[in-house]
GROMACS .gro file of C-alpha atoms in nm:
model
  183
    1ASP     CA    1  26.526   4.699   7.490
    2GLU     CA    2  26.272   4.955   7.609
    3ILE     CA    3  26.404   5.310   7.542
    4GLU     CA    4  26.312   5.669   7.625
    5VAL     CA    5  26.379   5.995   7.436
    6ARG     CA    6  26.400   6.307   7.655
    7PRO     CA    7  26.279   6.584   7.672
    8GLY     CA    8  26.044   6.438   7.407
    9ILE     CA    9  25.731   6.638   7.325
   10VAL     CA   10  25.740   6.978   7.499
   11THR     CA   11  25.409   7.154   7.567
   12LYS     CA   12  25.302   7.463   7.760
   13LYS     CA   13  25.026   7.407   8.015
   14GLU     CA   14  24.808   7.674   8.180
   15SER     CA   15  24.882   7.693   8.551
   16GLY     CA   16  24.641   7.816   8.820
   17GLU     CA   17  24.757   8.180   8.848
   18GLY     CA   18  24.719   8.262   8.477
   19GLY     CA   19  25.082   8.170   8.401
   20THR     CA   20  25.211   7.882   8.194
   21THR     CA   21  25.433   7.590   8.288
   22VAL     CA   22  25.638   7.381   8.049
   23VAL     CA   23  25.573   7.007   8.058
   24CYS     CA   24  25.777   6.734   7.886
   25SER     CA   25  25.631   6.406   7.764
   26PRO     CA   26  25.916   6.164   7.690
   27ILE     CA   27  25.880   5.938   7.388
   28PHE     CA   28  25.890   5.567   7.474
   29SER     CA   29  25.967   5.293   7.224
   30LYS     CA   30  26.145   4.963   7.160
   31ILE     CA   31  26.464   4.917   6.960
   32SER     CA   32  26.399   4.716   6.644
   33SER     CA   33  26.751   4.732   6.489
   34LEU     CA   34  27.104   4.871   6.533
   35TYR     CA   35  27.334   4.961   6.242
   36ALA     CA   36  27.687   5.097   6.201
   37GLU     CA   37  27.748   5.186   5.833
   38SER     CA   38  27.618   4.870   5.661
   39ASN     CA   39  27.679   4.631   5.952
   40ASP     CA   40  27.390   4.494   6.155
   41LEU     CA   41  27.481   4.515   6.526
   42GLN     CA   42  27.374   4.298   6.819
   43TYR     CA   43  27.455   4.562   7.084
   44ALA     CA   44  27.584   4.920   7.100
   45VAL     CA   45  27.899   5.047   7.273
   46PRO     CA   46  28.015   5.410   7.317
   47GLY     CA   47  28.205   5.571   7.028
   48GLY     CA   48  28.118   5.610   6.662
   49LEU     CA   49  27.783   5.667   6.495
   50ILE     CA   50  27.508   5.412   6.541
   51GLY     CA   51  27.175   5.405   6.361
   52VAL     CA   52  26.897   5.305   6.600
   53GLY     CA   53  26.581   5.164   6.441
   54THR     CA   54  26.275   5.225   6.660
   55ARG     CA   55  25.897   5.207   6.643
   56ILE     CA   56  25.862   5.586   6.689
   57ASP     CA   57  25.603   5.748   6.459
   58PRO     CA   58  25.789   5.918   6.169
   59THR     CA   59  25.582   6.238   6.211
   60LEU     CA   60  25.765   6.295   6.542
   61THR     CA   61  26.106   6.256   6.377
   62ARG     CA   62  26.059   6.456   6.057
   63ALA     CA   63  26.244   6.786   5.990
   64ASP     CA   64  26.513   6.703   6.251
   65ARG     CA   65  26.270   6.761   6.539
   66LEU     CA   66  26.458   6.522   6.768
   67VAL     CA   67  26.802   6.680   6.716
   68GLY     CA   68  26.969   6.737   7.053
   69GLN     CA   69  26.734   6.504   7.239
   70VAL     CA   70  26.883   6.224   7.448
   71LEU     CA   71  26.807   5.854   7.396
   72GLY     CA   72  26.864   5.599   7.673
   73LEU     CA   73  26.722   5.308   7.866
   74ARG     CA   74  26.380   5.378   8.016
   75GLY     CA   75  26.407   5.542   8.358
   76LYS     CA   76  26.788   5.587   8.340
   77LEU     CA   77  26.811   5.932   8.175
   78PRO     CA   78  26.903   6.254   8.362
   79GLU     CA   79  26.660   6.533   8.453
   80VAL     CA   80  26.522   6.797   8.214
   81PHE     CA   81  26.613   7.160   8.290
   82ALA     CA   82  26.453   7.492   8.185
   83GLU     CA   83  26.695   7.714   8.376
   84ILE     CA   84  27.057   7.647   8.470
   85GLU     CA   85  27.305   7.801   8.709
   86ILE     CA   86  27.661   7.777   8.582
   87SER     CA   87  28.015   7.859   8.682
   88TYR     CA   88  28.179   8.001   8.370
   89TYR     CA   89  28.506   8.124   8.226
   90LEU     CA   90  28.521   8.381   7.944
   91LEU     CA   91  28.793   8.392   7.680
   92ARG     CA   92  29.015   8.703   7.687
   93ARG     CA   93  28.972   8.780   7.316
   94LEU     CA   94  28.718   8.688   7.047
   95LEU     CA   95  28.832   8.420   6.805
   96GLY     CA   96  28.820   8.489   6.430
   97VAL     CA   97  28.706   8.852   6.459
   98LYS     CA   98  28.924   9.143   6.345
   99THR     CA   99  28.868   9.489   6.489
  100SER     CA  100  28.779   9.776   6.253
  101ASP     CA  101  29.126   9.934   6.282
  102GLY     CA  102  29.291   9.604   6.184
  103GLY     CA  103  29.458   9.569   6.524
  104LYS     CA  104  29.431   9.288   6.777
  105GLN     CA  105  29.117   9.083   6.818
  106ALA     CA  106  28.828   9.233   7.015
  107LYS     CA  107  28.807   9.171   7.389
  108VAL     CA  108  28.522   8.958   7.524
  109GLN     CA  109  28.279   9.171   7.728
  110LYS     CA  110  28.133   9.047   8.058
  111LEU     CA  111  27.790   8.880   8.057
  112THR     CA  112  27.506   9.127   8.105
  113LYS     CA  113  27.158   9.067   8.244
  114GLY     CA  114  26.896   9.017   7.969
  115GLU     CA  115  27.156   8.924   7.706
  116ILE     CA  116  27.077   8.638   7.465
  117LEU     CA  117  27.346   8.370   7.425
  118MET     CA  118  27.367   8.038   7.246
  119VAL     CA  119  27.430   7.760   7.495
  120ASN     CA  120  27.567   7.426   7.368
  121ILE     CA  121  27.507   7.137   7.607
  122GLY     CA  122  27.616   6.802   7.465
  123SER     CA  123  27.470   6.787   7.112
  124THR     CA  124  27.198   7.042   7.195
  125GLY     CA  125  27.232   7.404   7.086
  126THR     CA  126  26.967   7.626   7.243
  127GLY     CA  127  26.914   7.994   7.313
  128GLY     CA  128  26.953   8.125   7.664
  129LYS     CA  129  26.874   8.454   7.837
  130VAL     CA  130  27.110   8.568   8.112
  131GLU     CA  131  26.894   8.623   8.423
  132GLY     CA  132  27.185   8.725   8.642
  133ALA     CA  133  27.565   8.721   8.636
  134LYS     CA  134  27.832   8.760   8.905
  135SER     CA  135  28.210   8.730   8.862
  136ASP     CA  136  28.214   8.361   8.763
  137LEU     CA  137  27.854   8.250   8.823
  138ALA     CA  138  27.551   8.304   8.599
  139LYS     CA  139  27.185   8.202   8.583
  140ILE     CA  140  27.054   8.130   8.233
  141SER     CA  141  26.693   8.054   8.134
  142LEU     CA  142  26.686   7.828   7.827
  143THR     CA  143  26.449   7.875   7.532
  144GLN     CA  144  26.408   7.497   7.501
  145PRO     CA  145  26.425   7.243   7.783
  146VAL     CA  146  26.743   7.033   7.786
  147CYS     CA  147  26.803   6.681   7.920
  148THR     CA  148  27.135   6.705   8.105
  149GLN     CA  149  27.293   6.669   8.447
  150GLU     CA  150  27.480   6.878   8.700
  151GLY     CA  151  27.854   6.886   8.631
  152GLU     CA  152  27.804   6.880   8.251
  153LYS     CA  153  28.035   7.107   8.049
  154ILE     CA  154  27.877   7.374   7.825
  155ALA     CA  155  27.992   7.621   7.559
  156LEU     CA  156  27.873   7.985   7.549
  157SER     CA  157  27.848   8.182   7.223
  158ARG     CA  158  27.751   8.545   7.159
  159ARG     CA  159  27.618   8.705   6.841
  160VAL     CA  160  27.893   8.920   6.684
  161ASP     CA  161  27.837   9.074   6.336
  162LYS     CA  162  27.555   8.828   6.253
  163HIS     CA  163  27.766   8.523   6.351
  164TRP     CA  164  27.773   8.317   6.669
  165ARG     CA  165  28.121   8.340   6.824
  166LEU     CA  166  28.255   8.128   7.109
  167ILE     CA  167  28.307   8.353   7.412
  168GLY     CA  168  28.360   8.101   7.690
  169TRP     CA  169  28.267   7.776   7.857
  170GLY     CA  170  28.123   7.661   8.186
  171GLU     CA  171  27.988   7.385   8.402
  172ILE     CA  172  27.631   7.331   8.522
  173LYS     CA  173  27.610   7.366   8.901
  174ARG     CA  174  27.233   7.329   8.943
  175GLY     CA  175  26.910   7.418   8.769
  176LYS     CA  176  26.531   7.440   8.767
  177LYS     CA  177  26.393   7.100   8.675
  178ILE     CA  178  26.086   7.056   8.457
  179GLU     CA  179  25.800   6.817   8.527
  180VAL     CA  180  25.840   6.502   8.316
  181LEU     CA  181  25.513   6.317   8.255
  182GLU     CA  182  25.520   5.940   8.289
  183PRO     CA  183  25.275   5.746   8.072
   0.00000   0.00000   0.00000
């Protein structure tokens, strides 16, 4: 089958007014083999780990460069987002963090504008800057584009004492889509 890997190769392009726009070039290929452990497969079904042999140039795949990217049938993958608007819920207390006086765990503070969070969407972990936050809605601009869809669940983590700690979760309501180049 003909497959596509999104977002693929991400580049910044000069736009007319002196700014830059992010452009994604998906990687297209054909499947040459499917493996589960040492078994050669004829077709793939959801669940478990499946090795997918492709004709993609190994220089694109080295050093885990494709981690968090989404593979699917050509033309069937969701959009690529650079900014997402989410409805979120914060935990009451931080998990696994003791306060200095040895008392209860620390409370989770509200999201603040300009704060950097780690946003986990599917298998992708990317940085995100809070552009605005209301009671249960927030706008987050992502450091790397993410191939996802509206309604997808996400996890939010904050840096506490040099460690990323889970502070809440949310759902993508909408977002700013990125131009995806077709070959």
